[in-house]
């Protein structure tokens, strides 16, 4: 295990009915709020009306930025920055999934910054300050509700990039699992694969002597695997939704499950290049990329893939070589993703080979990626080709 520091300042309010606290929590940070939400799900479910009336009861003035796109766009972020500046907004409240929360974080960082907010995504500037923000989470997936990361798409240039800072950790996040009852089937699937993928990025590591971190990762994976199908069979399964929601938060909240362990993140960077060009859902892209990344790299450390196969998928190693056990675990991953209804190939989205070279090049624009195995442009190309 390596030396580490860990801090996570987000106040979590978890449970049915926790939305009732939004007025009081928000009013702690000022009385002029930008309410940020997506393309309509919060209006259909009544969450929008409820939030507005609770904020009004708390004496908060509301400005709004609606229609945040899944894979949120830079142009929309810039609209939010303008509203905040014009209206002297003191707090941002994101109500939605990862896209809405990420857009809110980008706005929060962009408001006090004099340059172009895109500078934070291109390594031209680092975030020195941000408006405070809070969230009401409606989809279990990204962990954005309790981390400092955000990902935005520059659609005109087909670039999707991430940024991060301690300054944009939400001040509070309200996690009411019953709000996820209305999540469409495909987004329950995509979100669950995203959660598992966040764990993979931290679990497949060359760092030695971190047994607690490994077991924490395995536990999150097993809990997701146990709860996805019950949530798909009955979208109002309270226990399954609660477990998925907490797994999502635990999987990516500043690295709690993998402190002191070197992470990988190459598969995420490859997926972001696919989303940047084809605008596919993040979790769906990961369903395609991750098993192929696993096949491409597992020989770097077969023992970790054997451990994964045995502990997470209960593969019996008796009479098998290490390679066979490792490959059985990778196949179990692929089969699970397929069984719950996720795409297995880029062709399932109508994606062919014409942009592979561009995507591989962009993935390594700032240098080779990944740590389990360092990947250069040719490696990324090979993984994308395996994914066709
Ligand atoms: O736009 P609305 O109408 O709200 O509909 C959304 C959207 O269409 C819908 N939805 C969300 N909650 C719902 C609901 N529909 C009905 N009932 C509800 N309760 O679901 C659709 C997808 O939402 P989105 O926010 O796009 O999904 P997700 O949470 O998976 O976020 C994906 C974005 O987060 C980024 C991804 O790259 C992608 O841009 N990521 C952010 C990370 C972070 N900040 O740490 C890490 C991740 O690895 C990821 O890269
Ligand atoms: Zn992800």
Short mmCIF file of C-alpha atoms in Angstrom, two decimals, residues 13-19 137-138 174-180 245:
data_model
loop_
_atom_site.label_atom_id
_atom_site.label_comp_id
_atom_site.label_asym_id
_atom_site.label_seq_id
_atom_site.Cartn_x
_atom_site.Cartn_y
_atom_site.Cartn_z
CA UNK A 13 -28.39 12.78 3.62
CA UNK A 14 -29.60 9.29 2.68
CA UNK A 15 -33.09 7.81 2.78
CA UNK A 16 -36.70 8.07 1.75
CA UNK A 17 -38.04 11.55 2.41
CA UNK A 18 -34.61 13.15 2.63
CA UNK A 19 -35.58 15.68 -0.07
CA UNK A 137 -29.39 12.56 -6.98
CA UNK A 138 -31.91 10.76 -9.21
CA UNK A 174 -29.53 14.17 -0.91
CA UNK A 175 -29.79 10.48 -1.74
CA UNK A 176 -33.36 9.20 -1.71
CA UNK A 177 -33.37 5.79 -3.42
CA UNK A 178 -37.12 6.04 -4.14
CA UNK A 179 -36.26 8.84 -6.60
CA UNK A 180 -34.60 6.18 -8.78
CA UNK A 245 -27.47 3.96 -4.89
#
